């Protein structure tokens, strides 16, 4: 039975939730957070991306691969990017709603980001729900260290649960980059948890998505096969239920 990515969520359980997406080096599941970001903005959320992983030009290309025009979203005030990668490595771009810090260091990072939420983004966050994407959690771990990242994110989760109780937080993690302990923590804090696995064989790439957690009483773990298509948005990934 073929399903849409959005079929894996329940709208009444999404506000205030944490979505953890774990994948491996060859998986296409890195597209899932971009699809969710695109869909959320279309539904009226304000997107906030904390970019630890790649230059912004590359982020725009990845966004475009799922039919999401990130430049337009920034220009129209539907999204903001806090570019930690650009701050750390000096690859800055002069674009609307892209923010840089003076420096990136674990001791002062959270207060600086909280200040942005309260000042530059405070007005729009009082009017629209937030969809927050850490791009990516493994990128943050490489930049700040795993222990520092876990401590910072724990504080962030606590702070935003009060400041933005209905916001959605998405945590993508490439498990081939970080330790099992780090992945286990990311899984433990997720309300929705997706684990993707890829297989390279004689017939090409096969991919599977395991939905192992969701915050509703009648949930049961489910396995899907999925493939990338030429379609855009939520139709980019075609998923077929395998079990149960």
PDB file of C-alpha atoms in Angstrom:
ATOM      1  CA  UNK A   1       0.000   0.000   0.000  1.00  0.00           C
ATOM      2  CA  UNK A   2       1.515   3.305  -1.109  1.00  0.00           C
ATOM      3  CA  UNK A   3       1.425   6.183   1.387  1.00  0.00           C
ATOM      4  CA  UNK A   4       2.553   9.790   1.594  1.00  0.00           C
ATOM      5  CA  UNK A   5       5.199  10.988   4.027  1.00  0.00           C
ATOM      6  CA  UNK A   6       2.595  13.203   5.689  1.00  0.00           C
ATOM      7  CA  UNK A   7       0.405  10.156   6.333  1.00  0.00           C
ATOM      8  CA  UNK A   8       2.931   9.186   8.997  1.00  0.00           C
ATOM      9  CA  UNK A   9       1.952  12.195  11.127  1.00  0.00           C
ATOM     10  CA  UNK A  10      -1.227  13.170  12.915  1.00  0.00           C
ATOM     11  CA  UNK A  11      -1.942  16.874  12.720  1.00  0.00           C
ATOM     12  CA  UNK A  12      -3.337  17.048  16.268  1.00  0.00           C
ATOM     13  CA  UNK A  13      -0.175  15.438  17.668  1.00  0.00           C
ATOM     14  CA  UNK A  14       2.345  17.518  15.703  1.00  0.00           C
ATOM     15  CA  UNK A  15       2.428  20.844  17.636  1.00  0.00           C
ATOM     16  CA  UNK A  16       5.109  20.761  20.307  1.00  0.00           C
ATOM     17  CA  UNK A  17       6.685  17.578  18.965  1.00  0.00           C
ATOM     18  CA  UNK A  18      10.270  16.601  18.195  1.00  0.00           C
ATOM     19  CA  UNK A  19      10.891  14.660  14.980  1.00  0.00           C
ATOM     20  CA  UNK A  20      14.119  12.644  14.798  1.00  0.00           C
ATOM     21  CA  UNK A  21      15.236  11.382  11.383  1.00  0.00           C
ATOM     22  CA  UNK A  22      18.173   8.953  11.433  1.00  0.00           C
ATOM     23  CA  UNK A  23      19.776   7.830   8.162  1.00  0.00           C
ATOM     24  CA  UNK A  24      23.019   6.440   6.807  1.00  0.00           C
ATOM     25  CA  UNK A  25      25.651   7.724   4.390  1.00  0.00           C
ATOM     26  CA  UNK A  26      23.953   6.503   1.208  1.00  0.00           C
ATOM     27  CA  UNK A  27      20.327   7.082   2.149  1.00  0.00           C
ATOM     28  CA  UNK A  28      18.032   9.590   0.437  1.00  0.00           C
ATOM     29  CA  UNK A  29      16.219  10.175   3.749  1.00  0.00           C
ATOM     30  CA  UNK A  30      18.141  13.425   4.218  1.00  0.00           C
ATOM     31  CA  UNK A  31      15.409  14.817   1.943  1.00  0.00           C
ATOM     32  CA  UNK A  32      12.719  14.165   4.559  1.00  0.00           C
ATOM     33  CA  UNK A  33      13.501  17.237   6.721  1.00  0.00           C
ATOM     34  CA  UNK A  34      13.489  19.466   3.613  1.00  0.00           C
ATOM     35  CA  UNK A  35      10.119  18.068   2.539  1.00  0.00           C
ATOM     36  CA  UNK A  36       8.723  18.645   6.035  1.00  0.00           C
ATOM     37  CA  UNK A  37      10.094  22.204   6.087  1.00  0.00           C
ATOM     38  CA  UNK A  38       8.578  22.950   2.685  1.00  0.00           C
ATOM     39  CA  UNK A  39       5.195  21.522   3.670  1.00  0.00           C
ATOM     40  CA  UNK A  40       5.148  23.309   7.023  1.00  0.00           C
ATOM     41  CA  UNK A  41       5.783  26.700   5.407  1.00  0.00           C
ATOM     42  CA  UNK A  42       3.006  26.028   2.890  1.00  0.00           C
ATOM     43  CA  UNK A  43       0.707  25.378   5.864  1.00  0.00           C
ATOM     44  CA  UNK A  44       1.521  28.666   7.563  1.00  0.00           C
ATOM     45  CA  UNK A  45       4.427  27.788   9.815  1.00  0.00           C
ATOM     46  CA  UNK A  46       7.424  30.092  10.044  1.00  0.00           C
ATOM     47  CA  UNK A  47      10.575  28.103   9.288  1.00  0.00           C
ATOM     48  CA  UNK A  48      13.718  28.576  11.365  1.00  0.00           C
ATOM     49  CA  UNK A  49      16.825  26.713  10.225  1.00  0.00           C
ATOM     50  CA  UNK A  50      19.973  26.506  12.336  1.00  0.00           C
ATOM     51  CA  UNK A  51      22.558  25.604   9.699  1.00  0.00           C
ATOM     52  CA  UNK A  52      25.660  23.833  10.996  1.00  0.00           C
ATOM     53  CA  UNK A  53      26.417  21.670   8.027  1.00  0.00           C
ATOM     54  CA  UNK A  54      27.023  23.291   4.636  1.00  0.00           C
ATOM     55  CA  UNK A  55      27.425  26.643   2.842  1.00  0.00           C
ATOM     56  CA  UNK A  56      24.096  28.355   2.172  1.00  0.00           C
ATOM     57  CA  UNK A  57      24.408  27.909  -1.601  1.00  0.00           C
ATOM     58  CA  UNK A  58      24.503  24.154  -1.042  1.00  0.00           C
ATOM     59  CA  UNK A  59      21.547  24.401   1.328  1.00  0.00           C
ATOM     60  CA  UNK A  60      19.562  26.141  -1.421  1.00  0.00           C
ATOM     61  CA  UNK A  61      20.439  23.368  -3.882  1.00  0.00           C
ATOM     62  CA  UNK A  62      19.336  20.659  -1.470  1.00  0.00           C
ATOM     63  CA  UNK A  63      16.090  22.536  -0.867  1.00  0.00           C
ATOM     64  CA  UNK A  64      15.487  22.843  -4.596  1.00  0.00           C
ATOM     65  CA  UNK A  65      15.880  19.065  -4.987  1.00  0.00           C
ATOM     66  CA  UNK A  66      12.484  18.628  -3.276  1.00  0.00           C
ATOM     67  CA  UNK A  67      10.857  21.564  -5.061  1.00  0.00           C
ATOM     68  CA  UNK A  68      11.384  24.056  -2.239  1.00  0.00           C
ATOM     69  CA  UNK A  69      12.522  27.568  -3.185  1.00  0.00           C
ATOM     70  CA  UNK A  70      14.401  28.557  -0.033  1.00  0.00           C
ATOM     71  CA  UNK A  71      15.536  31.903  -1.473  1.00  0.00           C
ATOM     72  CA  UNK A  72      11.942  32.901  -2.120  1.00  0.00           C
ATOM     73  CA  UNK A  73      10.899  31.775   1.373  1.00  0.00           C
ATOM     74  CA  UNK A  74      13.595  34.002   2.869  1.00  0.00           C
ATOM     75  CA  UNK A  75      12.679  36.973   0.687  1.00  0.00           C
ATOM     76  CA  UNK A  76       8.965  36.653   1.444  1.00  0.00           C
ATOM     77  CA  UNK A  77       9.541  36.395   5.193  1.00  0.00           C
ATOM     78  CA  UNK A  78       8.400  32.801   5.563  1.00  0.00           C
ATOM     79  CA  UNK A  79      11.724  31.503   6.861  1.00  0.00           C
ATOM     80  CA  UNK A  80      14.891  32.548   8.660  1.00  0.00           C
ATOM     81  CA  UNK A  81      18.294  30.877   8.678  1.00  0.00           C
ATOM     82  CA  UNK A  82      20.766  31.197  11.531  1.00  0.00           C
ATOM     83  CA  UNK A  83      23.923  30.361   9.635  1.00  0.00           C
ATOM     84  CA  UNK A  84      26.359  28.906  12.143  1.00  0.00           C
ATOM     85  CA  UNK A  85      28.396  27.255   9.381  1.00  0.00           C
ATOM     86  CA  UNK A  86      28.858  30.578   7.621  1.00  0.00           C
ATOM     87  CA  UNK A  87      29.718  32.291  10.902  1.00  0.00           C
ATOM     88  CA  UNK A  88      32.357  29.719  11.826  1.00  0.00           C
ATOM     89  CA  UNK A  89      33.992  29.404   8.405  1.00  0.00           C
ATOM     90  CA  UNK A  90      33.435  32.877   6.959  1.00  0.00           C
ATOM     91  CA  UNK A  91      31.184  31.859   4.050  1.00  0.00           C
ATOM     92  CA  UNK A  92      28.615  34.612   4.573  1.00  0.00           C
ATOM     93  CA  UNK A  93      25.895  35.757   2.176  1.00  0.00           C
ATOM     94  CA  UNK A  94      23.986  39.030   2.242  1.00  0.00           C
ATOM     95  CA  UNK A  95      20.400  37.777   2.100  1.00  0.00           C
ATOM     96  CA  UNK A  96      17.187  38.798   3.883  1.00  0.00           C
ATOM     97  CA  UNK A  97      16.380  36.846   7.043  1.00  0.00           C
ATOM     98  CA  UNK A  98      19.811  35.197   7.194  1.00  0.00           C
ATOM     99  CA  UNK A  99      21.524  35.835  10.516  1.00  0.00           C
ATOM    100  CA  UNK A 100      25.147  35.488  11.609  1.00  0.00           C
ATOM    101  CA  UNK A 101      26.728  35.615  15.052  1.00  0.00           C
ATOM    102  CA  UNK A 102      29.980  37.263  16.032  1.00  0.00           C
ATOM    103  CA  UNK A 103      31.417  33.815  16.802  1.00  0.00           C
ATOM    104  CA  UNK A 104      30.272  30.260  17.463  1.00  0.00           C
ATOM    105  CA  UNK A 105      31.334  28.819  20.803  1.00  0.00           C
ATOM    106  CA  UNK A 106      29.437  26.417  23.085  1.00  0.00           C
ATOM    107  CA  UNK A 107      29.546  28.692  26.136  1.00  0.00           C
ATOM    108  CA  UNK A 108      27.590  31.563  24.544  1.00  0.00           C
ATOM    109  CA  UNK A 109      25.744  29.956  21.629  1.00  0.00           C
ATOM    110  CA  UNK A 110      22.354  29.347  23.257  1.00  0.00           C
ATOM    111  CA  UNK A 111      21.975  32.866  24.726  1.00  0.00           C
ATOM    112  CA  UNK A 112      22.856  34.417  21.345  1.00  0.00           C
ATOM    113  CA  UNK A 113      20.284  32.316  19.493  1.00  0.00           C
ATOM    114  CA  UNK A 114      17.666  32.976  22.171  1.00  0.00           C
ATOM    115  CA  UNK A 115      18.344  36.705  21.755  1.00  0.00           C
ATOM    116  CA  UNK A 116      17.597  36.390  18.020  1.00  0.00           C
ATOM    117  CA  UNK A 117      14.342  34.588  18.798  1.00  0.00           C
ATOM    118  CA  UNK A 118      13.313  37.361  21.177  1.00  0.00           C
ATOM    119  CA  UNK A 119      14.381  40.335  19.037  1.00  0.00           C
ATOM    120  CA  UNK A 120      14.712  39.870  15.268  1.00  0.00           C
ATOM    121  CA  UNK A 121      12.210  37.000  15.129  1.00  0.00           C
ATOM    122  CA  UNK A 122      10.032  37.913  18.096  1.00  0.00           C
ATOM    123  CA  UNK A 123       7.341  39.720  16.109  1.00  0.00           C
ATOM    124  CA  UNK A 124       6.632  36.980  13.606  1.00  0.00           C
ATOM    125  CA  UNK A 125       6.879  34.224  16.236  1.00  0.00           C
ATOM    126  CA  UNK A 126       4.087  35.931  18.164  1.00  0.00           C
ATOM    127  CA  UNK A 127       1.866  35.524  15.095  1.00  0.00           C
ATOM    128  CA  UNK A 128       2.853  32.216  13.499  1.00  0.00           C
ATOM    129  CA  UNK A 129       3.846  28.776  14.818  1.00  0.00           C
ATOM    130  CA  UNK A 130       7.487  27.855  14.329  1.00  0.00           C
ATOM    131  CA  UNK A 131       8.943  24.917  12.450  1.00  0.00           C
ATOM    132  CA  UNK A 132      12.555  24.546  13.610  1.00  0.00           C
ATOM    133  CA  UNK A 133      15.152  22.510  11.744  1.00  0.00           C
ATOM    134  CA  UNK A 134      18.642  21.758  13.037  1.00  0.00           C
ATOM    135  CA  UNK A 135      20.623  21.167   9.860  1.00  0.00           C
ATOM    136  CA  UNK A 136      22.114  18.877  10.859  1.00  0.00           C
ATOM    137  CA  UNK A 137      22.542  17.421  14.319  1.00  0.00           C
ATOM    138  CA  UNK A 138      25.661  15.540  13.250  1.00  0.00           C
ATOM    139  CA  UNK A 139      26.959  18.786  11.715  1.00  0.00           C
ATOM    140  CA  UNK A 140      26.539  20.490  15.083  1.00  0.00           C
ATOM    141  CA  UNK A 141      28.385  17.609  16.748  1.00  0.00           C
ATOM    142  CA  UNK A 142      31.322  17.961  14.350  1.00  0.00           C
ATOM    143  CA  UNK A 143      31.471  21.707  14.950  1.00  0.00           C
ATOM    144  CA  UNK A 144      30.924  21.799  18.711  1.00  0.00           C
ATOM    145  CA  UNK A 145      31.705  18.270  19.900  1.00  0.00           C
ATOM    146  CA  UNK A 146      29.161  15.604  20.772  1.00  0.00           C
ATOM    147  CA  UNK A 147      28.974  16.280  24.511  1.00  0.00           C
ATOM    148  CA  UNK A 148      28.604  20.027  24.016  1.00  0.00           C
ATOM    149  CA  UNK A 149      25.910  19.488  21.388  1.00  0.00           C
ATOM    150  CA  UNK A 150      23.880  17.217  23.678  1.00  0.00           C
ATOM    151  CA  UNK A 151      24.085  19.711  26.537  1.00  0.00           C
ATOM    152  CA  UNK A 152      23.171  22.667  24.303  1.00  0.00           C
ATOM    153  CA  UNK A 153      20.259  20.859  22.712  1.00  0.00           C
ATOM    154  CA  UNK A 154      18.886  19.728  26.068  1.00  0.00           C
ATOM    155  CA  UNK A 155      18.862  23.356  27.177  1.00  0.00           C
ATOM    156  CA  UNK A 156      17.299  24.420  23.882  1.00  0.00           C
ATOM    157  CA  UNK A 157      14.520  21.856  24.193  1.00  0.00           C
ATOM    158  CA  UNK A 158      13.776  23.052  27.732  1.00  0.00           C
ATOM    159  CA  UNK A 159      13.837  26.743  26.781  1.00  0.00           C
ATOM    160  CA  UNK A 160      11.702  26.450  23.632  1.00  0.00           C
ATOM    161  CA  UNK A 161       9.153  24.225  25.380  1.00  0.00           C
ATOM    162  CA  UNK A 162       8.289  27.320  27.405  1.00  0.00           C
ATOM    163  CA  UNK A 163       9.040  30.026  24.848  1.00  0.00           C
ATOM    164  CA  UNK A 164       7.447  28.271  21.830  1.00  0.00           C
ATOM    165  CA  UNK A 165       5.375  25.388  23.218  1.00  0.00           C
ATOM    166  CA  UNK A 166       3.625  24.637  19.909  1.00  0.00           C
ATOM    167  CA  UNK A 167       6.732  24.685  17.732  1.00  0.00           C
ATOM    168  CA  UNK A 168       7.960  21.610  15.858  1.00  0.00           C
ATOM    169  CA  UNK A 169      11.644  20.655  16.060  1.00  0.00           C
ATOM    170  CA  UNK A 170      13.262  18.373  13.451  1.00  0.00           C
ATOM    171  CA  UNK A 171      16.578  16.649  14.181  1.00  0.00           C
ATOM    172  CA  UNK A 172      18.255  14.973  11.188  1.00  0.00           C
ATOM    173  CA  UNK A 173      21.179  12.688  12.085  1.00  0.00           C
ATOM    174  CA  UNK A 174      23.584  10.837   9.800  1.00  0.00           C
ATOM    175  CA  UNK A 175      24.432   7.893  12.035  1.00  0.00           C
ATOM    176  CA  UNK A 176      27.620   7.135  10.100  1.00  0.00           C
ATOM    177  CA  UNK A 177      29.113  10.436  11.298  1.00  0.00           C
ATOM    178  CA  UNK A 178      28.503  10.288  15.054  1.00  0.00           C
ATOM    179  CA  UNK A 179      28.692   7.752  17.879  1.00  0.00           C
ATOM    180  CA  UNK A 180      25.998   5.234  18.828  1.00  0.00           C
ATOM    181  CA  UNK A 181      25.568   7.096  22.117  1.00  0.00           C
ATOM    182  CA  UNK A 182      24.812  10.310  20.251  1.00  0.00           C
ATOM    183  CA  UNK A 183      22.278   8.582  17.979  1.00  0.00           C
ATOM    184  CA  UNK A 184      20.653   6.921  20.996  1.00  0.00           C
ATOM    185  CA  UNK A 185      20.154  10.292  22.648  1.00  0.00           C
ATOM    186  CA  UNK A 186      18.640  11.804  19.492  1.00  0.00           C
ATOM    187  CA  UNK A 187      16.235   8.866  19.281  1.00  0.00           C
ATOM    188  CA  UNK A 188      15.338   9.105  22.973  1.00  0.00           C
ATOM    189  CA  UNK A 189      14.141  12.721  22.728  1.00  0.00           C
ATOM    190  CA  UNK A 190      12.069  12.184  19.570  1.00  0.00           C
ATOM    191  CA  UNK A 191       8.285  11.993  19.682  1.00  0.00           C
ATOM    192  CA  UNK A 192       8.298  10.870  16.061  1.00  0.00           C
ATOM    193  CA  UNK A 193      11.326   8.718  15.212  1.00  0.00           C
ATOM    194  CA  UNK A 194      12.214   7.612  11.679  1.00  0.00           C
ATOM    195  CA  UNK A 195      15.186   5.378  10.923  1.00  0.00           C
ATOM    196  CA  UNK A 196      16.222   4.927   7.292  1.00  0.00           C
ATOM    197  CA  UNK A 197      18.451   2.173   5.945  1.00  0.00           C
ATOM    198  CA  UNK A 198      19.974   1.869   2.483  1.00  0.00           C
ATOM    199  CA  UNK A 199      21.296  -1.186   0.673  1.00  0.00           C
ATOM    200  CA  UNK A 200      23.592  -1.095  -2.358  1.00  0.00           C
ATOM    201  CA  UNK A 201      23.244  -4.197  -4.495  1.00  0.00           C
ATOM    202  CA  UNK A 202      23.451  -5.491  -8.028  1.00  0.00           C
ATOM    203  CA  UNK A 203      20.012  -4.033  -8.757  1.00  0.00           C
ATOM    204  CA  UNK A 204      20.915  -0.591  -7.478  1.00  0.00           C
ATOM    205  CA  UNK A 205      19.894   1.224  -4.295  1.00  0.00           C
ATOM    206  CA  UNK A 206      17.135  -0.142  -2.052  1.00  0.00           C
ATOM    207  CA  UNK A 207      15.883   1.967   0.857  1.00  0.00           C
ATOM    208  CA  UNK A 208      13.712   1.274   3.870  1.00  0.00           C
ATOM    209  CA  UNK A 209      12.110   3.555   6.428  1.00  0.00           C
ATOM    210  CA  UNK A 210      11.282   2.291   9.901  1.00  0.00           C
ATOM    211  CA  UNK A 211       8.785   4.357  11.859  1.00  0.00           C
ATOM    212  CA  UNK A 212       9.654   3.332  15.394  1.00  0.00           C
ATOM    213  CA  UNK A 213       7.875   5.955  17.493  1.00  0.00           C
ATOM    214  CA  UNK A 214       4.894   8.305  17.306  1.00  0.00           C
ATOM    215  CA  UNK A 215       3.029  10.106  20.116  1.00  0.00           C
ATOM    216  CA  UNK A 216      -0.376   8.462  19.906  1.00  0.00           C
ATOM    217  CA  UNK A 217      -1.808   5.530  21.807  1.00  0.00           C
ATOM    218  CA  UNK A 218      -2.653   3.228  18.914  1.00  0.00           C
ATOM    219  CA  UNK A 219       0.745   3.547  17.212  1.00  0.00           C
ATOM    220  CA  UNK A 220       2.612   0.425  16.177  1.00  0.00           C
ATOM    221  CA  UNK A 221       6.071   0.346  14.526  1.00  0.00           C
ATOM    222  CA  UNK A 222       5.861   0.097  10.759  1.00  0.00           C
ATOM    223  CA  UNK A 223       8.298  -0.560   7.917  1.00  0.00           C
ATOM    224  CA  UNK A 224       8.168   1.041   4.476  1.00  0.00           C
ATOM    225  CA  UNK A 225      10.218   0.768   1.333  1.00  0.00           C
ATOM    226  CA  UNK A 226      10.762   4.079  -0.421  1.00  0.00           C
ATOM    227  CA  UNK A 227      12.260   5.525  -3.559  1.00  0.00           C
ATOM    228  CA  UNK A 228      13.048   8.973  -4.918  1.00  0.00           C
ATOM    229  CA  UNK A 229      10.976  10.117  -7.906  1.00  0.00           C
ATOM    230  CA  UNK A 230      11.023  13.062 -10.305  1.00  0.00           C
ATOM    231  CA  UNK A 231       8.028  14.589  -8.512  1.00  0.00           C
ATOM    232  CA  UNK A 232       8.240  17.571  -6.149  1.00  0.00           C
ATOM    233  CA  UNK A 233       7.312  18.216  -2.533  1.00  0.00           C
ATOM    234  CA  UNK A 234       5.709  15.400  -0.570  1.00  0.00           C
ATOM    235  CA  UNK A 235       5.454  13.340  -3.768  1.00  0.00           C
ATOM    236  CA  UNK A 236       9.254  13.257  -4.064  1.00  0.00           C
ATOM    237  CA  UNK A 237       9.416  10.117  -1.945  1.00  0.00           C
ATOM    238  CA  UNK A 238       7.144   7.252  -2.895  1.00  0.00           C
ATOM    239  CA  UNK A 239       6.612   4.946   0.080  1.00  0.00           C
ATOM    240  CA  UNK A 240       5.087   1.494   0.241  1.00  0.00           C
ATOM    241  CA  UNK A 241       4.105  -0.258   3.445  1.00  0.00           C
ATOM    242  CA  UNK A 242       5.850  -3.581   4.077  1.00  0.00           C
ATOM    243  CA  UNK A 243       4.849  -4.448   7.652  1.00  0.00           C
ATOM    244  CA  UNK A 244       3.006  -4.978   9.867  1.00  0.00           C
TER     245      UNK A 244
END
